[in-house]
PDB file of C-alpha atoms in Angstrom:
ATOM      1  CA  UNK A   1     -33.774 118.032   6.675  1.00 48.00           C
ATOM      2  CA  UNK A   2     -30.712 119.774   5.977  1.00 50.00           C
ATOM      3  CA  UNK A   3     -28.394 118.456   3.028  1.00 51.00           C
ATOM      4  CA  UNK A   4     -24.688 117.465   4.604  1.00 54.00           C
ATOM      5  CA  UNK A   5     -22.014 120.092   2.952  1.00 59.00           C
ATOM      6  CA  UNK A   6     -19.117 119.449   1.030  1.00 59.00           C
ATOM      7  CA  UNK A   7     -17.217 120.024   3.774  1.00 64.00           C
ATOM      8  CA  UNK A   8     -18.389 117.801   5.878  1.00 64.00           C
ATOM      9  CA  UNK A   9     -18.295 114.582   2.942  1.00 55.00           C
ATOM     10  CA  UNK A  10     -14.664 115.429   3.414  1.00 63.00           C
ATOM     11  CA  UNK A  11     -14.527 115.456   6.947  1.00 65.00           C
ATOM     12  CA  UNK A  12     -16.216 111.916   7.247  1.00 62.00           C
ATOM     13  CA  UNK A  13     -13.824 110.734   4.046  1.00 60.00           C
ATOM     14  CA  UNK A  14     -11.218 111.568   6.398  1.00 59.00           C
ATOM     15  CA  UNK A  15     -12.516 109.679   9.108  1.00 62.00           C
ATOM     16  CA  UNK A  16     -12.750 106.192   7.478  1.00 59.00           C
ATOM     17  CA  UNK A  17      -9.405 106.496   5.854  1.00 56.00           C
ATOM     18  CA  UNK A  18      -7.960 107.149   9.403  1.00 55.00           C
ATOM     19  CA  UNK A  19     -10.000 104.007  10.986  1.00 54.00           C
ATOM     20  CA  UNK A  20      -8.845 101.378   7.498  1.00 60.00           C
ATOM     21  CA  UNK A  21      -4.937 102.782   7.936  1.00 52.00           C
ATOM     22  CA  UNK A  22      -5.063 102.053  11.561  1.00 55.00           C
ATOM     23  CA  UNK A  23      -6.187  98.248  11.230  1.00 54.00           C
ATOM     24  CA  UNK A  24      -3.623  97.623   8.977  1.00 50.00           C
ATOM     25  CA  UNK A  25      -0.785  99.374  11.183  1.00 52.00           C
ATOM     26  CA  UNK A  26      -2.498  96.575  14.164  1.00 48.00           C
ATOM     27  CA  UNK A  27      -2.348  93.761  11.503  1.00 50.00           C
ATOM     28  CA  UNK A  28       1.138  94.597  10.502  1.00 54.00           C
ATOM     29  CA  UNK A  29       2.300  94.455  14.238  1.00 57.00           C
ATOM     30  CA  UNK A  30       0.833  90.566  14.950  1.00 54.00           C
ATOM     31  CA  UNK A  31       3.250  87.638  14.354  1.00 55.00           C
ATOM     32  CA  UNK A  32       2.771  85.446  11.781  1.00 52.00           C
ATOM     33  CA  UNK A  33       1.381  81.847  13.119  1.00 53.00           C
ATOM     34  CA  UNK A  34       4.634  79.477  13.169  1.00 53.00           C
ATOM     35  CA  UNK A  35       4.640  76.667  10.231  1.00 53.00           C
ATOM     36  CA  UNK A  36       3.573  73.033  11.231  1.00 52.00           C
ATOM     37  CA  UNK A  37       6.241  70.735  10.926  1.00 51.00           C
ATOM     38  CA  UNK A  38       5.835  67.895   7.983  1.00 49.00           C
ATOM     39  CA  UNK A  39       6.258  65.232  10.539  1.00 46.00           C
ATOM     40  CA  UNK A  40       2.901  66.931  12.301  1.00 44.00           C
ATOM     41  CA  UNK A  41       0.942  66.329   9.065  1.00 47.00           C
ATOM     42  CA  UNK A  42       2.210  62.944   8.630  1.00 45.00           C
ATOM     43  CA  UNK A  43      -0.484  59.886   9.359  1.00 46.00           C
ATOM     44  CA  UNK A  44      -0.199  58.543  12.791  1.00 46.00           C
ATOM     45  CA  UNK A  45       1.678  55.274  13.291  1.00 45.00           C
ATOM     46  CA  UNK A  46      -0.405  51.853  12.751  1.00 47.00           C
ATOM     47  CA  UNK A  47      -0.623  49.265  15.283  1.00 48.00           C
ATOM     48  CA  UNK A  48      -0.321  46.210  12.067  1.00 48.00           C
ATOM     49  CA  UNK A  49       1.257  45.850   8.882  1.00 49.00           C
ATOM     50  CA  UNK A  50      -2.189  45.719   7.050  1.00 49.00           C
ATOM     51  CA  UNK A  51      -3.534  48.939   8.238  1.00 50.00           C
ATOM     52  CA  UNK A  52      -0.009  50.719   7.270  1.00 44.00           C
ATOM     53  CA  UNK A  53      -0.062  49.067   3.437  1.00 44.00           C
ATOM     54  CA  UNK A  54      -3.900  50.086   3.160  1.00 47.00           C
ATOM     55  CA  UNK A  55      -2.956  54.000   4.100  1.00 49.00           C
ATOM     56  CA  UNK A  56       0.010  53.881   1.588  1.00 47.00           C
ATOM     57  CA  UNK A  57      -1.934  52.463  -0.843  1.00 47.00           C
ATOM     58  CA  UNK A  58      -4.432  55.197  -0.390  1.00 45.00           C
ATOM     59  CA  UNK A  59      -2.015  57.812  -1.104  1.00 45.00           C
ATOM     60  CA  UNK A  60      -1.195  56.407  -4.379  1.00 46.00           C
ATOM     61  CA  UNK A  61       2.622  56.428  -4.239  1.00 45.00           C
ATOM     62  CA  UNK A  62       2.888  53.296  -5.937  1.00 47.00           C
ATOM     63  CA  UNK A  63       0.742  51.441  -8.402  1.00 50.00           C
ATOM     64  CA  UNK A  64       1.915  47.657  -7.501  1.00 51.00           C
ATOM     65  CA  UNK A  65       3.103  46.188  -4.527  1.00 54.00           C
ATOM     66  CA  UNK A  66       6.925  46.685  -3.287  1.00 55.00           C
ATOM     67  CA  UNK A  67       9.676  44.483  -4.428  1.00 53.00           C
ATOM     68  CA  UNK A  68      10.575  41.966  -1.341  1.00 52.00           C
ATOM     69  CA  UNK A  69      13.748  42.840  -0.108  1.00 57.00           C
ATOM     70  CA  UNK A  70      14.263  38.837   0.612  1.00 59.00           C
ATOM     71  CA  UNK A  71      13.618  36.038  -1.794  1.00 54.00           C
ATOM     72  CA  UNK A  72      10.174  34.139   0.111  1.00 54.00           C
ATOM     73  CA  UNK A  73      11.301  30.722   1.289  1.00 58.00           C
ATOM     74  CA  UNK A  74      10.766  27.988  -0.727  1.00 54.00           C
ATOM     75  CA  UNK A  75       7.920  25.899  -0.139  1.00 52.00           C
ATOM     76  CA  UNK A  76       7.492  22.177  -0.447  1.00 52.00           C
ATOM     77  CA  UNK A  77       6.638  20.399  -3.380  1.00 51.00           C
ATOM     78  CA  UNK A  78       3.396  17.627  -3.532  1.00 47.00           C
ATOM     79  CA  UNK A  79       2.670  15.532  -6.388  1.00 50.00           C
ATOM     80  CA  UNK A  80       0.490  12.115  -6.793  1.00 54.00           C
ATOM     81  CA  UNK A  81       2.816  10.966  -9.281  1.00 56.00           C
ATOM     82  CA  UNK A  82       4.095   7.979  -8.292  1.00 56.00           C
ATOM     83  CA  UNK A  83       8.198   6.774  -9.109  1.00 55.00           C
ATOM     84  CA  UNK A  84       8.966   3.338 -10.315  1.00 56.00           C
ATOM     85  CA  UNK A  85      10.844   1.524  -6.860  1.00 57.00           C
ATOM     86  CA  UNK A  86      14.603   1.479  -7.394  1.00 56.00           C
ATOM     87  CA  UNK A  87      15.946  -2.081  -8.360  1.00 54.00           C
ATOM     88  CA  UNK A  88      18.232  -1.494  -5.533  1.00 56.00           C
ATOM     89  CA  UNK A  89      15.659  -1.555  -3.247  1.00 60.00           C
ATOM     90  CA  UNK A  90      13.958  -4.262  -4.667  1.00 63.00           C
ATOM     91  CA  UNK A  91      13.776  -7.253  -1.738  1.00 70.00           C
ATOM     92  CA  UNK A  92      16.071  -9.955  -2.937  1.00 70.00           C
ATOM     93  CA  UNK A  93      13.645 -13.196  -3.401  1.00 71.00           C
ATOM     94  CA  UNK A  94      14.441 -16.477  -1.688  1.00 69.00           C
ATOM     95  CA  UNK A  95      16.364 -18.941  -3.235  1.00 70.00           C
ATOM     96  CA  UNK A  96      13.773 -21.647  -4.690  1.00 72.00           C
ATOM     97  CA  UNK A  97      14.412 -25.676  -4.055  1.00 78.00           C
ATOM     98  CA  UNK A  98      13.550 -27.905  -6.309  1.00 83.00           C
ATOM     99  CA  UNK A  99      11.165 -30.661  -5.093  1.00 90.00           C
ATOM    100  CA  UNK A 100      12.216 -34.311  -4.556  1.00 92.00           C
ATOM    101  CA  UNK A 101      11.490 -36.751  -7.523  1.00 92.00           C
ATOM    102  CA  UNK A 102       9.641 -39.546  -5.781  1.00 94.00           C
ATOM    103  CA  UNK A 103      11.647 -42.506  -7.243  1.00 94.00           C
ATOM    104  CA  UNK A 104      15.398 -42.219  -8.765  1.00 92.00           C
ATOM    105  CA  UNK A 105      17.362 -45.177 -10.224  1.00 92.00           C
ATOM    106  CA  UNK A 106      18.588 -47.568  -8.894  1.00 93.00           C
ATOM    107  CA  UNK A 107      14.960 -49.402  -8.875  1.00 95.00           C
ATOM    108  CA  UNK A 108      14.448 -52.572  -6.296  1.00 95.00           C
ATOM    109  CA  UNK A 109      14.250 -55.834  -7.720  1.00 96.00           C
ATOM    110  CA  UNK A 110      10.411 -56.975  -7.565  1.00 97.00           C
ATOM    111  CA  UNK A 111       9.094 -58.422  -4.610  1.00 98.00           C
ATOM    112  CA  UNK A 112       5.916 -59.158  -2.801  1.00 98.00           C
ATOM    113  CA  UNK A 113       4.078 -59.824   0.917  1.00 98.00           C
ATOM    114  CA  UNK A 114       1.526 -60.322   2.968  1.00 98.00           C
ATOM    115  CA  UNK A 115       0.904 -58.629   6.183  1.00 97.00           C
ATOM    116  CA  UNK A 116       4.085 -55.914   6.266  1.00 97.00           C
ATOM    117  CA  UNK A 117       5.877 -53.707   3.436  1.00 97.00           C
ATOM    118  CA  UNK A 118       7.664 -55.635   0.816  1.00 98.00           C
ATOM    119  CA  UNK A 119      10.956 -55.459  -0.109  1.00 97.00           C
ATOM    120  CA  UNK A 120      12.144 -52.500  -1.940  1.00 96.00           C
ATOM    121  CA  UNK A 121       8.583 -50.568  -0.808  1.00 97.00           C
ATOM    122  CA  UNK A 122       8.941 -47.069  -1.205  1.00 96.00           C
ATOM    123  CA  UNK A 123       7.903 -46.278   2.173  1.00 96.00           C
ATOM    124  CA  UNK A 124       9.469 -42.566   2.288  1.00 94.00           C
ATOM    125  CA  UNK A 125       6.775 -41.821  -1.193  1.00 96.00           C
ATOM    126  CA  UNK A 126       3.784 -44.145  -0.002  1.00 97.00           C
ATOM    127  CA  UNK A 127       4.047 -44.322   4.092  1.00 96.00           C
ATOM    128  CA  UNK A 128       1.341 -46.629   5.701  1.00 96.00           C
ATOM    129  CA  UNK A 129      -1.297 -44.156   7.416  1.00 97.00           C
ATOM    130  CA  UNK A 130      -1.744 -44.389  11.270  1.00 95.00           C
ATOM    131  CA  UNK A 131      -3.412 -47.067  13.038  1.00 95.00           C
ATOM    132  CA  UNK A 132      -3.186 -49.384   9.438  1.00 97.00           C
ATOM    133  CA  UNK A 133      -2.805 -52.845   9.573  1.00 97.00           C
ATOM    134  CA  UNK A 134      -1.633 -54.138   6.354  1.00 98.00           C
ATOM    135  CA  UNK A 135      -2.948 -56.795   4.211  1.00 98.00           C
ATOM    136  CA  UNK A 136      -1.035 -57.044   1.153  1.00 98.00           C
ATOM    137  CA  UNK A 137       2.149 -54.740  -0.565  1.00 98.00           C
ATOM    138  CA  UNK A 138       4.263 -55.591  -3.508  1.00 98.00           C
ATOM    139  CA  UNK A 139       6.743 -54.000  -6.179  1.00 98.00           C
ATOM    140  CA  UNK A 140       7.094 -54.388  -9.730  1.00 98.00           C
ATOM    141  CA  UNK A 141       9.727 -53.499 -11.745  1.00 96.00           C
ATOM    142  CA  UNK A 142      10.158 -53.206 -15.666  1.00 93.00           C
ATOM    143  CA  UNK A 143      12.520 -50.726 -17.692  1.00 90.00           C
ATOM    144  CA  UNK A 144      12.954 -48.123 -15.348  1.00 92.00           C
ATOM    145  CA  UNK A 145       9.139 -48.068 -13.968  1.00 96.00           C
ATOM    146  CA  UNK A 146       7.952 -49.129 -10.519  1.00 97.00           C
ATOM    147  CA  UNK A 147       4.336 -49.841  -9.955  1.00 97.00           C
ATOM    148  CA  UNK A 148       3.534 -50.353  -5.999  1.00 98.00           C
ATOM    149  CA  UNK A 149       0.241 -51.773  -4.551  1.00 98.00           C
ATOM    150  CA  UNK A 150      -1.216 -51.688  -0.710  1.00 98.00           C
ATOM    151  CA  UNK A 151      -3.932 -52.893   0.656  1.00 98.00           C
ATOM    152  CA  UNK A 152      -4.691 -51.938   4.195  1.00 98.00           C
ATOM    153  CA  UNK A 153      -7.199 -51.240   7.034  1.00 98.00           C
ATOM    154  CA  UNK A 154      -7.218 -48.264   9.454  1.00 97.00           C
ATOM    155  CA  UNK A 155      -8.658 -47.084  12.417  1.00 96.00           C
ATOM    156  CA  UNK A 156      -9.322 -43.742  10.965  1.00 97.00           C
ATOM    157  CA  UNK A 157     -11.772 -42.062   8.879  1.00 96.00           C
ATOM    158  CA  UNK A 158     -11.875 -41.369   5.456  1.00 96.00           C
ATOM    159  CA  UNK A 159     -11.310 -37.913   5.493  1.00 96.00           C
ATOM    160  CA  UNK A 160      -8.131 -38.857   7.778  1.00 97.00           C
ATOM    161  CA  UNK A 161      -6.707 -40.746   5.505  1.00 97.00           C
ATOM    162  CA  UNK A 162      -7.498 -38.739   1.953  1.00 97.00           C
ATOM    163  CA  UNK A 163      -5.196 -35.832   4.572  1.00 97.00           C
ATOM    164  CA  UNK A 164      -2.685 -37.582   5.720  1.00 98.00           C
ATOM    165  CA  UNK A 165      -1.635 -39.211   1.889  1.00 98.00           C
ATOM    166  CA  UNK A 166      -2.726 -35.687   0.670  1.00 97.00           C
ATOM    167  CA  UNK A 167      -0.128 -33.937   2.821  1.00 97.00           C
ATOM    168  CA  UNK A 168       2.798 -37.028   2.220  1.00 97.00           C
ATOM    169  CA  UNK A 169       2.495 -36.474  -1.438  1.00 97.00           C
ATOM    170  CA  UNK A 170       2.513 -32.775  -1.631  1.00 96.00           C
ATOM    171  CA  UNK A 171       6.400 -33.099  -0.245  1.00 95.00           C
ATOM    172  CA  UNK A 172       7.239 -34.760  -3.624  1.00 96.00           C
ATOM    173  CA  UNK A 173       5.207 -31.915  -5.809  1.00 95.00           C
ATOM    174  CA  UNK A 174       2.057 -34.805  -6.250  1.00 96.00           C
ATOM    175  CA  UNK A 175      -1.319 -32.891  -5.837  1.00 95.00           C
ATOM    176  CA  UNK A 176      -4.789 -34.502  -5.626  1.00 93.00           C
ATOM    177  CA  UNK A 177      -7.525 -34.413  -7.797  1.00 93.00           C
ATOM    178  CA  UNK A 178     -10.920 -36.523  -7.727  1.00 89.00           C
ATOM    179  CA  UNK A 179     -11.088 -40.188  -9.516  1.00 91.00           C
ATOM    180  CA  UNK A 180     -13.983 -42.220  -9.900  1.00 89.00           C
ATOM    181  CA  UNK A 181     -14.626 -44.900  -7.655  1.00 86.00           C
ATOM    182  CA  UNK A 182     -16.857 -47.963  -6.785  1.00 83.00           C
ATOM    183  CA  UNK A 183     -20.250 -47.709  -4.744  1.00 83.00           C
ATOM    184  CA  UNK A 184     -19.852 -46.012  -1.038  1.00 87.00           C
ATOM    185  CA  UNK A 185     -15.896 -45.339  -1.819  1.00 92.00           C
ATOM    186  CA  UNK A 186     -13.985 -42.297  -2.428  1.00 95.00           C
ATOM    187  CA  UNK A 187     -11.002 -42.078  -4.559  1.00 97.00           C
ATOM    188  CA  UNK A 188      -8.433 -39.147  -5.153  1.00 97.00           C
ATOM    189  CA  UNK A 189      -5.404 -39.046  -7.943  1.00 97.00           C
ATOM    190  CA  UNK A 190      -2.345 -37.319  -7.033  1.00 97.00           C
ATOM    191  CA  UNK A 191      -0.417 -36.637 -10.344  1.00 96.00           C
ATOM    192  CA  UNK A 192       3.346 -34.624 -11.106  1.00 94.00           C
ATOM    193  CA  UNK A 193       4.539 -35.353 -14.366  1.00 90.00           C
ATOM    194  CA  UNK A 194       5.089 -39.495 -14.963  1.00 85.00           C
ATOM    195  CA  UNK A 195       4.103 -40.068 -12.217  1.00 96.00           C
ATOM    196  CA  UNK A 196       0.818 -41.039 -10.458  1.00 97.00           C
ATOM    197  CA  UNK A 197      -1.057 -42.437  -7.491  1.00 98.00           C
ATOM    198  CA  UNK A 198      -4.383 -43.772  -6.852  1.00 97.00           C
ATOM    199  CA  UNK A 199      -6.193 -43.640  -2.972  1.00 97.00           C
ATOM    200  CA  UNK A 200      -9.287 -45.401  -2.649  1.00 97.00           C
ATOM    201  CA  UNK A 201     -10.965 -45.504   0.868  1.00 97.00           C
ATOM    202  CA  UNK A 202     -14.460 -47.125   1.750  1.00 97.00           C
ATOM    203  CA  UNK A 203     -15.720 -47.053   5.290  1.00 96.00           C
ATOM    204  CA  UNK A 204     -15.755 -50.177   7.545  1.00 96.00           C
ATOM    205  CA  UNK A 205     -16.254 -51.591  10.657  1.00 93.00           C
ATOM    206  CA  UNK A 206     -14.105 -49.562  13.169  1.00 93.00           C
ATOM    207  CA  UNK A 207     -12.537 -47.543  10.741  1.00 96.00           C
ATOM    208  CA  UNK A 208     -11.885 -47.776   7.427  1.00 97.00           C
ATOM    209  CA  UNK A 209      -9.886 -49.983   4.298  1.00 97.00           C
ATOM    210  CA  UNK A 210      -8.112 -48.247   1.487  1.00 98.00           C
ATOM    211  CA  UNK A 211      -6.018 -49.422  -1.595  1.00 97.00           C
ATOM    212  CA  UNK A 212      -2.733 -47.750  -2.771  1.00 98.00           C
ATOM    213  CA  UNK A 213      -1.558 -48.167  -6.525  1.00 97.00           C
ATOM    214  CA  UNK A 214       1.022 -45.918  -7.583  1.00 98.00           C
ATOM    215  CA  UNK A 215       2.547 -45.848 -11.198  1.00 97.00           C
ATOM    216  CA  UNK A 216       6.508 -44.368 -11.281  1.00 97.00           C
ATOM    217  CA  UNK A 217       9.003 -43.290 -13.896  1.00 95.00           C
ATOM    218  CA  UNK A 218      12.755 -43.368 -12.346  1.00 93.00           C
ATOM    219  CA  UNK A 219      14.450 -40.287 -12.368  1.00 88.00           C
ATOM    220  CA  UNK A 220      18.759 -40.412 -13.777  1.00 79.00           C
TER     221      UNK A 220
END
């Protein structure tokens, strides 16, 4: 095998040099590639505000969230406490009445009867109850106190008559209370201040009896 020359390492030296200086001439003649516009390497539009705020916040612009251009809208208030009612709006109570005194001065002169009311009876305090027939009624009189008796029988029962003296009384502020009373009777106080009255009703024979006494301070 023969050993190239010196002449011909110069030859080939040549050669290469020739090819490299031609590939840059070819290089030198291609355009440069036009540059992208920014806009081009800008992320793509998002369809909701939550997807645009999470690629921002990716790019780390900002490390807290952006001022609101707008104050938010205020929002209502709640509380448990609750505020003492206005005396404005207080409703204005009802004027009260005072209830009737059962007997005033002047006081009737004393009387008695048989069979009806006596003169001077205080029939408006102690009314006869329905279906009575009375027996005996009388008024006493003595420094400005009345005592009044009746003695009467009734076609009703004895819870109709405790009601219907119940409910007369009331009128004059005189509420009931139990009272002793004899064997097989029932008796019931009504008391207001001075004043007093006491029903006693026993069953009988279509109906019933009861006595009235009633014990009364005058009123000026």
């Amino acid at each position: 095998m023969r050993t190239p020359s010196h002449r011909t390492w110069i030859i080939l030296g040549l050669s290469a040099a020739a090819v490299i200086a031609g590939g840059a001439f070819v290089l030198s003649q291609t355009p440069a590639p036009a540059p992208v516009p920014a806009a081009a390497t800008a992320p793509a539009a998002t369809s909701s505000p939550g997807q645009a705020a999470k690629q921002s916040g990716s790019a780390g612009a900002t490390t807290g969230p952006a001022a609101p251009t707008t104050p938010p809208a205020a929002s209502k208030r709640f509380t448990t406490e609750v505020l003492p009612a206005s005396p404005a709006t207080k409703p204005a109570l009802p004027p009260t009445t005072a209830l009737p005194y059962p007997v005033k001065a002047p006081l009737p002169a004393s009387a008695s009867a048989v069979g009806k009311l006596a003169a001077g009876y205080p029939a408006s305090v102690l009314p006869q109850a329905p279906g009575s027939t009375i027996s005996t009624s009388s008024v006493a009189v003595q420094s400005g106190h009345l005592q009044v008796t009746l003695t009467a029988g009734s076609t009703q029962q004895v819870t109709d008559i405790v009601a219907f003296y119940r409910a007369a009384l009331a009128k004059y502020g005189m509420y009931d209370s139990a009272a002793p009373a004899l064997s097989g009777g029932t008796s019931t106080r009504f008391v207001r201040d001075g004043n007093s009255v006491t029903l006693t009703v026993t069953p009988a024979k279509g109906g019933t009896t009861y006595v009235l006494y009633g014990a009364f301070t005058a009123a000026d």
